[in-house]
Every structure is written in C-alpha cells, then in structure tokens.
Amino acid sequence: MTAIETISKQLQGNVQDVMSVKVHTATVGTHVNIVADLMARYSLRRVVVVDNTKQVIGVVSQRDIVRALMSSMKPEGHEAPHKRVEEMITTEKPITVGPDIPLARAAYVLATNKIGCLPVIDSHHTLVGVLSISDIIQYLADDNVEGMETAFQMYSPRIDAKTRSPAYVRKMNGDLVIPLKNIENKRARMDYAVLGYDPPTGRILIKFVRATADEAIATKVQDDNLIIPAKGFVRHFSLIGKVAAFDVTDHNQSKFLVLSPKNAASGAVNAVGTT
C-alpha cells in the first residue's frame, strides 16, 4: 500500500472542503516591518505573497521575517532600510494546489516538502484560499458534522464565563454582529457557521463548521467584527427588537459561541422567549 493510499483512508474529500478562504496576504513591494506587524496582530505563522492580480509569488514564514528584521539592524543599533517582502522568497516557483485536488494528495505534498501551508489557486492561477497543516488537524479532530445538532441541544454555557463586548442584531438586515475581541482563539476557523436558538432562554448558539456542513452560513470580518448574515434565522425566530444586546461567551477554543441576552440573570430572559 502506497503512502497516498494510507493517507486517503483518513482524509476524504478535496482541498476546497477544508481550506481556509480568508487568507492574510502581502502584496509585492510591502516592507517587511509591515508584514511583521500583520503577523503579530493576527498571530500568523506565515503570509502568502501575491502580486497586484492576486497571482501567488510565494510564502514567507515568521522565521523569514525575524531573519530579515535582524539583518536590517546596523551594528550601532540603527535600522537599515527595510527589505521588501518578496526579497524573503527563496523558491523560484511556489508550490501550490488546486481546490479540486484530493485532500490526501495535498497532505502528502505538505509532508514530503516539509512546508506548513499550500496556497490554493484556481484555473487562472488566482489565490482562492490556503490549506495548512492546522486545517488538516482540525479536519481530523472535528469530523463529526452529523452530531452538530445534538451538540447544540446538549450544550450548557458556563455561568462564570467571562464576557467582553456585547453582540447585537442589525435591525436593517438581520446580521449578527460579534466583536472579534470576544474570540479567544485568534487562529480559529470562522469562515462558516451554523446557528441555533433556545426560545426559553433567548440564547443564540453558534458553531463554526466547514463549508460542506448543512445550513452553513458564510461569515465575514468587517471593522473588527465578525458578521454573520442571519436574515432568515432572525425572521424565523422573530428576534428583531426582542433584545438590544447579547453577552458573548467563547467555549472549546472558539468552536462554539453563545450569545445570551444581557441582564438575563435579572429576569429579562423570560421576556425574550415570549411573543
């Protein structure tokens, strides 16, 4: 049995089923210090470098950036002009993968080339996502989508969980707006989510899933907020006007979020479940 056949038993599906579609990139010409700031802000291990047409030029890692910053320091302690990010790329042609490639084959490429991620490109060689070792590990650890609904029904948030900034529902379009400062795991995949609602308590339950999950909703990040288009969900449960704001609690390393009506402990919850 070949290595690919062995891996295939554990990794079913294609790259597009697992890849992250929200990719932090750096455009050719960007100074290394700016890329370093980007990595620090979002806790990134690597950044994909693209040109102005989103064609992949290569990938730079934390180690590449640190090495570049160290070499830019003069002996007397003054900084020399910073290098540009494309100067950090050592390979002439980047290793990439298509979204339709079997996941097992992509994992084999990662392992044999000893690299941390693969930029995913379409037929026009344009960047459409990235597949990392972390994505594959999470796929293997969280491959029970069928138990999702049961997990929501059995879930009970911790009473002592800390809350930060409130979430809310936009009245004009039904979007759920969740400040990113509530997300504990900055590397968590939040590209898609499914929603649940508990009428007796007024809680909204959110689970982050892969794109292939039933009822998965594509999310987006805007102005340091996670936006979940939830118009149908909000209408179905008549949530507009019921609650002004929700406390947000993060559970299981940002795999679940629970939105609880503010001041629920004082009895406001009961009003949420009535019509």
PDB file of C-alpha atoms in Angstrom:
ATOM      1  CA  MET A   1       0.000   0.000   0.000  1.00  0.00           C
ATOM      2  CA  THR A   2       1.414   3.399  -1.024  1.00  0.00           C
ATOM      3  CA  ALA A   3       1.690   6.412   1.287  1.00  0.00           C
ATOM      4  CA  ILE A   4      -1.092   8.168  -0.638  1.00  0.00           C
ATOM      5  CA  GLU A   5      -3.403   5.167  -0.231  1.00  0.00           C
ATOM      6  CA  THR A   6      -2.706   5.071   3.513  1.00  0.00           C
ATOM      7  CA  ILE A   7      -3.412   8.784   3.950  1.00  0.00           C
ATOM      8  CA  SER A   8      -6.544   8.537   1.791  1.00  0.00           C
ATOM      9  CA  LYS A   9      -8.207   6.274   4.343  1.00  0.00           C
ATOM     10  CA  GLN A  10      -8.130   9.102   6.886  1.00  0.00           C
ATOM     11  CA  LEU A  11      -8.558  12.126   4.607  1.00  0.00           C
ATOM     12  CA  GLN A  12     -11.632  12.061   2.407  1.00  0.00           C
ATOM     13  CA  GLY A  13     -12.786  14.868   0.133  1.00  0.00           C
ATOM     14  CA  ASN A  14     -10.971  17.624  -1.717  1.00  0.00           C
ATOM     15  CA  VAL A  15      -8.879  20.623  -0.723  1.00  0.00           C
ATOM     16  CA  GLN A  16     -11.822  23.017  -1.093  1.00  0.00           C
ATOM     17  CA  ASP A  17     -13.688  21.137   1.659  1.00  0.00           C
ATOM     18  CA  VAL A  18     -11.068  22.000   4.267  1.00  0.00           C
ATOM     19  CA  MET A  19      -9.119  25.050   3.084  1.00  0.00           C
ATOM     20  CA  SER A  20      -9.427  28.475   4.691  1.00  0.00           C
ATOM     21  CA  VAL A  21     -10.922  31.003   2.285  1.00  0.00           C
ATOM     22  CA  LYS A  22      -9.980  34.038   4.359  1.00  0.00           C
ATOM     23  CA  VAL A  23      -6.279  34.476   3.715  1.00  0.00           C
ATOM     24  CA  HIS A  24      -3.965  37.177   5.033  1.00  0.00           C
ATOM     25  CA  THR A  25      -1.745  38.276   2.145  1.00  0.00           C
ATOM     26  CA  ALA A  26       1.057  40.744   1.495  1.00  0.00           C
ATOM     27  CA  THR A  27       1.392  42.454  -1.866  1.00  0.00           C
ATOM     28  CA  VAL A  28       4.711  42.633  -3.671  1.00  0.00           C
ATOM     29  CA  GLY A  29       6.509  45.792  -2.556  1.00  0.00           C
ATOM     30  CA  THR A  30       5.287  45.667   1.046  1.00  0.00           C
ATOM     31  CA  HIS A  31       8.023  46.362   3.596  1.00  0.00           C
ATOM     32  CA  VAL A  32       8.957  43.504   5.903  1.00  0.00           C
ATOM     33  CA  ASN A  33       8.181  45.523   9.038  1.00  0.00           C
ATOM     34  CA  ILE A  34       4.575  45.933   7.877  1.00  0.00           C
ATOM     35  CA  VAL A  35       4.290  42.173   7.355  1.00  0.00           C
ATOM     36  CA  ALA A  36       5.730  41.650  10.841  1.00  0.00           C
ATOM     37  CA  ASP A  37       3.009  43.895  12.287  1.00  0.00           C
ATOM     38  CA  LEU A  38       0.364  41.895  10.397  1.00  0.00           C
ATOM     39  CA  MET A  39       1.704  38.614  11.755  1.00  0.00           C
ATOM     40  CA  ALA A  40       1.806  39.931  15.315  1.00  0.00           C
ATOM     41  CA  ARG A  41      -1.708  41.368  15.158  1.00  0.00           C
ATOM     42  CA  TYR A  42      -3.374  38.206  13.872  1.00  0.00           C
ATOM     43  CA  SER A  43      -0.986  35.600  15.368  1.00  0.00           C
ATOM     44  CA  LEU A  44       0.028  34.361  11.916  1.00  0.00           C
ATOM     45  CA  ARG A  45       2.748  31.810  11.294  1.00  0.00           C
ATOM     46  CA  ARG A  46       3.063  32.619   7.618  1.00  0.00           C
ATOM     47  CA  VAL A  47       1.743  35.030   4.977  1.00  0.00           C
ATOM     48  CA  VAL A  48       1.099  34.434   1.272  1.00  0.00           C
ATOM     49  CA  VAL A  49       2.773  36.969  -1.026  1.00  0.00           C
ATOM     50  CA  VAL A  50       0.797  37.978  -4.131  1.00  0.00           C
ATOM     51  CA  ASP A  51       1.139  40.490  -6.946  1.00  0.00           C
ATOM     52  CA  ASN A  52      -1.458  43.097  -7.882  1.00  0.00           C
ATOM     53  CA  THR A  53      -3.542  40.491  -9.747  1.00  0.00           C
ATOM     54  CA  LYS A  54      -3.590  38.039  -6.786  1.00  0.00           C
ATOM     55  CA  GLN A  55      -1.124  35.727  -8.507  1.00  0.00           C
ATOM     56  CA  VAL A  56       0.846  33.819  -5.885  1.00  0.00           C
ATOM     57  CA  ILE A  57       4.525  34.745  -5.682  1.00  0.00           C
ATOM     58  CA  GLY A  58       5.411  32.692  -2.619  1.00  0.00           C
ATOM     59  CA  VAL A  59       5.015  32.251   1.134  1.00  0.00           C
ATOM     60  CA  VAL A  60       7.020  33.866   3.939  1.00  0.00           C
ATOM     61  CA  SER A  61       7.184  32.494   7.479  1.00  0.00           C
ATOM     62  CA  GLN A  62       7.766  34.022  10.904  1.00  0.00           C
ATOM     63  CA  ARG A  63      11.349  32.790  10.729  1.00  0.00           C
ATOM     64  CA  ASP A  64      11.879  34.559   7.388  1.00  0.00           C
ATOM     65  CA  ILE A  65      10.571  37.821   8.823  1.00  0.00           C
ATOM     66  CA  VAL A  66      12.666  37.624  12.006  1.00  0.00           C
ATOM     67  CA  ARG A  67      15.776  36.884   9.951  1.00  0.00           C
ATOM     68  CA  ALA A  68      15.054  39.886   7.709  1.00  0.00           C
ATOM     69  CA  LEU A  69      14.473  42.228  10.637  1.00  0.00           C
ATOM     70  CA  MET A  70      17.662  41.102  12.352  1.00  0.00           C
ATOM     71  CA  SER A  71      19.729  41.594   9.203  1.00  0.00           C
ATOM     72  CA  SER A  72      18.330  45.115   8.792  1.00  0.00           C
ATOM     73  CA  MET A  73      19.906  46.243  12.083  1.00  0.00           C
ATOM     74  CA  LYS A  74      23.237  48.032  11.757  1.00  0.00           C
ATOM     75  CA  PRO A  75      25.993  47.271  14.296  1.00  0.00           C
ATOM     76  CA  GLU A  76      25.486  50.611  16.020  1.00  0.00           C
ATOM     77  CA  GLY A  77      21.844  49.756  16.617  1.00  0.00           C
ATOM     78  CA  HIS A  78      20.277  51.879  13.893  1.00  0.00           C
ATOM     79  CA  GLU A  79      17.926  50.340  11.391  1.00  0.00           C
ATOM     80  CA  ALA A  80      18.914  49.982   7.768  1.00  0.00           C
ATOM     81  CA  PRO A  81      16.215  50.418   5.107  1.00  0.00           C
ATOM     82  CA  HIS A  82      13.732  47.581   5.472  1.00  0.00           C
ATOM     83  CA  LYS A  83      13.641  44.880   2.839  1.00  0.00           C
ATOM     84  CA  ARG A  84      10.561  44.205   0.794  1.00  0.00           C
ATOM     85  CA  VAL A  85       8.633  41.030   1.398  1.00  0.00           C
ATOM     86  CA  GLU A  86       9.370  39.446  -1.994  1.00  0.00           C
ATOM     87  CA  GLU A  87      13.090  39.500  -1.153  1.00  0.00           C
ATOM     88  CA  MET A  88      12.377  36.873   1.513  1.00  0.00           C
ATOM     89  CA  ILE A  89      11.128  34.299  -1.004  1.00  0.00           C
ATOM     90  CA  THR A  90      13.796  31.714  -1.732  1.00  0.00           C
ATOM     91  CA  THR A  91      11.963  29.465  -4.208  1.00  0.00           C
ATOM     92  CA  GLU A  92      11.610  30.477  -7.829  1.00  0.00           C
ATOM     93  CA  LYS A  93       8.226  28.810  -8.268  1.00  0.00           C
ATOM     94  CA  PRO A  94       5.851  28.441  -5.302  1.00  0.00           C
ATOM     95  CA  ILE A  95       4.285  25.084  -4.503  1.00  0.00           C
ATOM     96  CA  THR A  96       0.528  25.483  -4.927  1.00  0.00           C
ATOM     97  CA  VAL A  97      -2.528  23.260  -5.171  1.00  0.00           C
ATOM     98  CA  GLY A  98      -5.931  23.435  -6.846  1.00  0.00           C
ATOM     99  CA  PRO A  99      -9.223  23.324  -4.917  1.00  0.00           C
ATOM    100  CA  ASP A 100     -10.294  20.099  -6.658  1.00  0.00           C
ATOM    101  CA  ILE A 101      -7.178  18.148  -5.694  1.00  0.00           C
ATOM    102  CA  PRO A 102      -7.851  15.235  -3.286  1.00  0.00           C
ATOM    103  CA  LEU A 103      -7.114  16.249   0.285  1.00  0.00           C
ATOM    104  CA  ALA A 104      -4.922  13.187   0.826  1.00  0.00           C
ATOM    105  CA  ARG A 105      -2.640  14.164  -2.047  1.00  0.00           C
ATOM    106  CA  ALA A 106      -2.333  17.730  -0.749  1.00  0.00           C
ATOM    107  CA  ALA A 107      -1.434  16.402   2.706  1.00  0.00           C
ATOM    108  CA  TYR A 108       1.239  14.227   1.102  1.00  0.00           C
ATOM    109  CA  VAL A 109       2.698  17.283  -0.660  1.00  0.00           C
ATOM    110  CA  LEU A 110       2.817  19.169   2.650  1.00  0.00           C
ATOM    111  CA  ALA A 111       4.569  16.294   4.381  1.00  0.00           C
ATOM    112  CA  THR A 112       7.106  15.443   1.681  1.00  0.00           C
ATOM    113  CA  ASN A 113       8.099  19.068   1.087  1.00  0.00           C
ATOM    114  CA  LYS A 114       8.168  19.883   4.826  1.00  0.00           C
ATOM    115  CA  ILE A 115       6.111  23.042   4.418  1.00  0.00           C
ATOM    116  CA  GLY A 116       3.395  24.468   6.652  1.00  0.00           C
ATOM    117  CA  CYS A 117       0.823  25.517   4.083  1.00  0.00           C
ATOM    118  CA  LEU A 118      -0.202  25.369   0.445  1.00  0.00           C
ATOM    119  CA  PRO A 119      -1.696  28.371  -1.369  1.00  0.00           C
ATOM    120  CA  VAL A 120      -4.813  27.242  -3.239  1.00  0.00           C
ATOM    121  CA  ILE A 121      -5.229  28.680  -6.745  1.00  0.00           C
ATOM    122  CA  ASP A 122      -7.983  28.459  -9.349  1.00  0.00           C
ATOM    123  CA  SER A 123      -7.675  27.746 -13.077  1.00  0.00           C
ATOM    124  CA  HIS A 124      -6.492  31.329 -13.638  1.00  0.00           C
ATOM    125  CA  HIS A 125      -3.722  30.884 -11.044  1.00  0.00           C
ATOM    126  CA  THR A 126      -5.500  33.345  -8.743  1.00  0.00           C
ATOM    127  CA  LEU A 127      -5.352  32.820  -4.974  1.00  0.00           C
ATOM    128  CA  VAL A 128      -8.655  31.475  -3.606  1.00  0.00           C
ATOM    129  CA  GLY A 129      -7.592  30.035  -0.249  1.00  0.00           C
ATOM    130  CA  VAL A 130      -4.879  28.321   1.744  1.00  0.00           C
ATOM    131  CA  LEU A 131      -4.534  24.807   3.142  1.00  0.00           C
ATOM    132  CA  SER A 132      -2.393  24.458   6.259  1.00  0.00           C
ATOM    133  CA  ILE A 133      -1.368  21.581   8.477  1.00  0.00           C
ATOM    134  CA  SER A 134      -3.585  23.128  11.165  1.00  0.00           C
ATOM    135  CA  ASP A 135      -6.585  22.889   8.806  1.00  0.00           C
ATOM    136  CA  ILE A 136      -5.952  19.184   8.293  1.00  0.00           C
ATOM    137  CA  ILE A 137      -5.514  18.522  12.015  1.00  0.00           C
ATOM    138  CA  GLN A 138      -8.786  20.291  12.775  1.00  0.00           C
ATOM    139  CA  TYR A 139     -10.489  18.335   9.990  1.00  0.00           C
ATOM    140  CA  LEU A 140      -9.376  15.057  11.548  1.00  0.00           C
ATOM    141  CA  ALA A 141     -10.339  16.162  15.062  1.00  0.00           C
ATOM    142  CA  ASP A 142     -13.731  17.576  14.155  1.00  0.00           C
ATOM    143  CA  ASP A 143     -15.061  15.197  11.521  1.00  0.00           C
ATOM    144  CA  ASN A 144     -18.454  14.525  13.070  1.00  0.00           C
ATOM    145  CA  VAL A 145     -20.746  17.074  11.466  1.00  0.00           C
ATOM    146  CA  GLU A 146     -23.765  14.801  11.939  1.00  0.00           C
ATOM    147  CA  GLY A 147     -23.552  15.269  15.715  1.00  0.00           C
ATOM    148  CA  MET A 148     -23.718  19.023  15.422  1.00  0.00           C
ATOM    149  CA  GLU A 149     -27.403  19.440  16.212  1.00  0.00           C
ATOM    150  CA  THR A 150     -27.142  17.147  19.213  1.00  0.00           C
ATOM    151  CA  ALA A 151     -24.188  19.149  20.490  1.00  0.00           C
ATOM    152  CA  PHE A 152     -26.270  22.309  20.360  1.00  0.00           C
ATOM    153  CA  GLN A 153     -29.190  20.739  22.216  1.00  0.00           C
ATOM    154  CA  MET A 154     -26.957  19.366  24.971  1.00  0.00           C
ATOM    155  CA  TYR A 155     -24.828  22.449  25.308  1.00  0.00           C
ATOM    156  CA  SER A 156     -24.963  24.496  28.510  1.00  0.00           C
ATOM    157  CA  PRO A 157     -22.809  27.633  28.807  1.00  0.00           C
ATOM    158  CA  ARG A 158     -20.657  28.165  31.875  1.00  0.00           C
ATOM    159  CA  ILE A 159     -22.247  30.572  34.326  1.00  0.00           C
ATOM    160  CA  ASP A 160     -18.875  32.015  35.247  1.00  0.00           C
ATOM    161  CA  ALA A 161     -17.693  32.514  31.660  1.00  0.00           C
ATOM    162  CA  LYS A 162     -16.284  35.974  31.130  1.00  0.00           C
ATOM    163  CA  THR A 163     -18.000  38.370  28.759  1.00  0.00           C
ATOM    164  CA  ARG A 164     -16.431  41.244  26.886  1.00  0.00           C
ATOM    165  CA  SER A 165     -18.118  43.406  24.263  1.00  0.00           C
ATOM    166  CA  PRO A 166     -21.802  42.824  23.508  1.00  0.00           C
ATOM    167  CA  ALA A 167     -23.047  41.392  20.235  1.00  0.00           C
ATOM    168  CA  TYR A 168     -26.218  42.601  18.569  1.00  0.00           C
ATOM    169  CA  VAL A 169     -28.608  42.077  15.664  1.00  0.00           C
ATOM    170  CA  ARG A 170     -28.707  44.707  12.940  1.00  0.00           C
ATOM    171  CA  LYS A 171     -32.318  45.734  12.519  1.00  0.00           C
ATOM    172  CA  MET A 172     -31.886  46.800   8.893  1.00  0.00           C
ATOM    173  CA  ASN A 173     -30.695  43.449   7.538  1.00  0.00           C
ATOM    174  CA  GLY A 174     -30.680  40.848  10.339  1.00  0.00           C
ATOM    175  CA  ASP A 175     -26.899  40.470  10.504  1.00  0.00           C
ATOM    176  CA  LEU A 176     -25.413  39.115  13.725  1.00  0.00           C
ATOM    177  CA  VAL A 177     -22.521  41.376  14.728  1.00  0.00           C
ATOM    178  CA  ILE A 178     -19.945  39.888  17.123  1.00  0.00           C
ATOM    179  CA  PRO A 179     -16.875  41.938  18.173  1.00  0.00           C
ATOM    180  CA  LEU A 180     -13.699  39.973  17.464  1.00  0.00           C
ATOM    181  CA  LYS A 181     -12.336  40.761  20.927  1.00  0.00           C
ATOM    182  CA  ASN A 182     -14.755  38.074  22.178  1.00  0.00           C
ATOM    183  CA  ILE A 183     -12.900  35.392  20.196  1.00  0.00           C
ATOM    184  CA  GLU A 184     -10.280  33.772  22.427  1.00  0.00           C
ATOM    185  CA  ASN A 185      -8.593  31.608  19.790  1.00  0.00           C
ATOM    186  CA  LYS A 186      -7.294  34.022  17.158  1.00  0.00           C
ATOM    187  CA  ARG A 187      -6.428  31.114  14.862  1.00  0.00           C
ATOM    188  CA  ALA A 188      -9.889  29.591  14.963  1.00  0.00           C
ATOM    189  CA  ARG A 189     -11.575  28.962  11.637  1.00  0.00           C
ATOM    190  CA  MET A 190     -14.660  31.143  11.464  1.00  0.00           C
ATOM    191  CA  ASP A 191     -15.349  31.104   7.719  1.00  0.00           C
ATOM    192  CA  TYR A 192     -18.685  29.290   8.121  1.00  0.00           C
ATOM    193  CA  ALA A 193     -21.173  28.935  10.967  1.00  0.00           C
ATOM    194  CA  VAL A 194     -24.456  27.253  11.833  1.00  0.00           C
ATOM    195  CA  LEU A 195     -26.953  28.836  14.195  1.00  0.00           C
ATOM    196  CA  GLY A 196     -29.268  27.523  16.878  1.00  0.00           C
ATOM    197  CA  TYR A 197     -31.822  29.241  19.109  1.00  0.00           C
ATOM    198  CA  ASP A 198     -33.216  28.311  22.523  1.00  0.00           C
ATOM    199  CA  PRO A 199     -36.588  30.105  22.979  1.00  0.00           C
ATOM    200  CA  PRO A 200     -36.912  29.546  26.763  1.00  0.00           C
ATOM    201  CA  THR A 201     -33.633  31.355  27.463  1.00  0.00           C
ATOM    202  CA  GLY A 202     -33.273  33.525  24.375  1.00  0.00           C
ATOM    203  CA  ARG A 203     -29.761  32.237  23.741  1.00  0.00           C
ATOM    204  CA  ILE A 204     -28.300  32.108  20.255  1.00  0.00           C
ATOM    205  CA  LEU A 205     -25.868  29.229  19.747  1.00  0.00           C
ATOM    206  CA  ILE A 206     -23.143  29.458  17.117  1.00  0.00           C
ATOM    207  CA  LYS A 207     -20.899  26.657  15.916  1.00  0.00           C
ATOM    208  CA  PHE A 208     -18.121  27.192  13.393  1.00  0.00           C
ATOM    209  CA  VAL A 209     -18.055  24.488  10.736  1.00  0.00           C
ATOM    210  CA  ARG A 210     -16.650  23.581   7.345  1.00  0.00           C
ATOM    211  CA  ALA A 211     -18.224  24.877   4.149  1.00  0.00           C
ATOM    212  CA  THR A 212     -19.718  21.460   3.384  1.00  0.00           C
ATOM    213  CA  ALA A 213     -21.842  21.342   6.552  1.00  0.00           C
ATOM    214  CA  ASP A 214     -25.616  21.529   6.130  1.00  0.00           C
ATOM    215  CA  GLU A 215     -27.040  25.024   6.690  1.00  0.00           C
ATOM    216  CA  ALA A 216     -23.539  26.533   6.826  1.00  0.00           C
ATOM    217  CA  ILE A 217     -23.559  30.326   6.536  1.00  0.00           C
ATOM    218  CA  ALA A 218     -20.532  32.155   5.116  1.00  0.00           C
ATOM    219  CA  THR A 219     -19.240  34.789   7.535  1.00  0.00           C
ATOM    220  CA  LYS A 220     -17.074  37.854   7.005  1.00  0.00           C
ATOM    221  CA  VAL A 221     -14.868  40.138   9.083  1.00  0.00           C
ATOM    222  CA  GLN A 222     -15.541  43.863   8.944  1.00  0.00           C
ATOM    223  CA  ASP A 223     -14.309  46.691  11.193  1.00  0.00           C
ATOM    224  CA  ASP A 224     -13.008  44.256  13.846  1.00  0.00           C
ATOM    225  CA  ASN A 225     -16.381  42.488  13.951  1.00  0.00           C
ATOM    226  CA  LEU A 226     -17.422  39.022  12.838  1.00  0.00           C
ATOM    227  CA  ILE A 227     -20.523  39.419  10.673  1.00  0.00           C
ATOM    228  CA  ILE A 228     -22.942  36.512  10.203  1.00  0.00           C
ATOM    229  CA  PRO A 229     -25.689  37.168   7.617  1.00  0.00           C
ATOM    230  CA  ALA A 230     -28.658  35.754   9.533  1.00  0.00           C
ATOM    231  CA  LYS A 231     -31.701  37.397   7.978  1.00  0.00           C
ATOM    232  CA  GLY A 232     -33.659  34.152   7.585  1.00  0.00           C
ATOM    233  CA  PHE A 233     -32.713  32.936  11.063  1.00  0.00           C
ATOM    234  CA  VAL A 234     -33.662  36.254  12.682  1.00  0.00           C
ATOM    235  CA  ARG A 235     -37.002  36.388  10.866  1.00  0.00           C
ATOM    236  CA  HIS A 236     -37.853  32.788  11.679  1.00  0.00           C
ATOM    237  CA  PHE A 237     -37.451  33.365  15.408  1.00  0.00           C
ATOM    238  CA  SER A 238     -38.715  36.988  15.331  1.00  0.00           C
ATOM    239  CA  LEU A 239     -35.580  38.293  17.025  1.00  0.00           C
ATOM    240  CA  ILE A 240     -35.671  41.882  15.760  1.00  0.00           C
ATOM    241  CA  GLY A 241     -36.483  44.198  18.663  1.00  0.00           C
ATOM    242  CA  LYS A 242     -36.534  41.468  21.311  1.00  0.00           C
ATOM    243  CA  VAL A 243     -33.043  42.016  22.698  1.00  0.00           C
ATOM    244  CA  ALA A 244     -30.843  45.099  22.348  1.00  0.00           C
ATOM    245  CA  ALA A 245     -27.560  43.313  23.037  1.00  0.00           C
ATOM    246  CA  PHE A 246     -26.092  39.909  23.865  1.00  0.00           C
ATOM    247  CA  ASP A 247     -23.266  38.864  26.145  1.00  0.00           C
ATOM    248  CA  VAL A 248     -20.810  36.635  24.264  1.00  0.00           C
ATOM    249  CA  THR A 249     -19.097  33.618  25.783  1.00  0.00           C
ATOM    250  CA  ASP A 250     -16.440  31.595  23.996  1.00  0.00           C
ATOM    251  CA  HIS A 251     -16.247  27.845  24.532  1.00  0.00           C
ATOM    252  CA  ASN A 252     -13.982  24.993  23.459  1.00  0.00           C
ATOM    253  CA  GLN A 253     -11.286  27.202  21.938  1.00  0.00           C
ATOM    254  CA  SER A 254     -13.720  29.218  19.820  1.00  0.00           C
ATOM    255  CA  LYS A 255     -15.522  26.232  18.301  1.00  0.00           C
ATOM    256  CA  PHE A 256     -18.731  27.429  19.966  1.00  0.00           C
ATOM    257  CA  LEU A 257     -20.032  30.884  20.818  1.00  0.00           C
ATOM    258  CA  VAL A 258     -23.074  31.502  22.998  1.00  0.00           C
ATOM    259  CA  LEU A 259     -24.962  34.788  22.765  1.00  0.00           C
ATOM    260  CA  SER A 260     -27.028  35.370  25.906  1.00  0.00           C
ATOM    261  CA  PRO A 261     -29.449  38.299  26.356  1.00  0.00           C
ATOM    262  CA  LYS A 262     -27.852  40.919  28.579  1.00  0.00           C
ATOM    263  CA  ASN A 263     -29.192  41.125  32.136  1.00  0.00           C
ATOM    264  CA  ALA A 264     -30.568  37.601  31.740  1.00  0.00           C
ATOM    265  CA  ALA A 265     -29.997  36.927  35.418  1.00  0.00           C
ATOM    266  CA  SER A 266     -32.437  39.687  36.402  1.00  0.00           C
ATOM    267  CA  GLY A 267     -35.341  38.063  34.573  1.00  0.00           C
ATOM    268  CA  ALA A 268     -35.009  39.650  31.155  1.00  0.00           C
ATOM    269  CA  VAL A 269     -34.572  36.211  29.611  1.00  0.00           C
ATOM    270  CA  ASN A 270     -38.189  35.252  30.178  1.00  0.00           C
ATOM    271  CA  ALA A 271     -39.349  38.170  28.093  1.00  0.00           C
ATOM    272  CA  VAL A 272     -37.187  37.030  25.183  1.00  0.00           C
ATOM    273  CA  GLY A 273     -38.961  33.718  24.827  1.00  0.00           C
ATOM    274  CA  THR A 274     -42.455  35.209  24.663  1.00  0.00           C
ATOM    275  CA  THR A 275     -44.293  36.803  21.792  1.00  0.00           C
TER     276      THR A 275
END
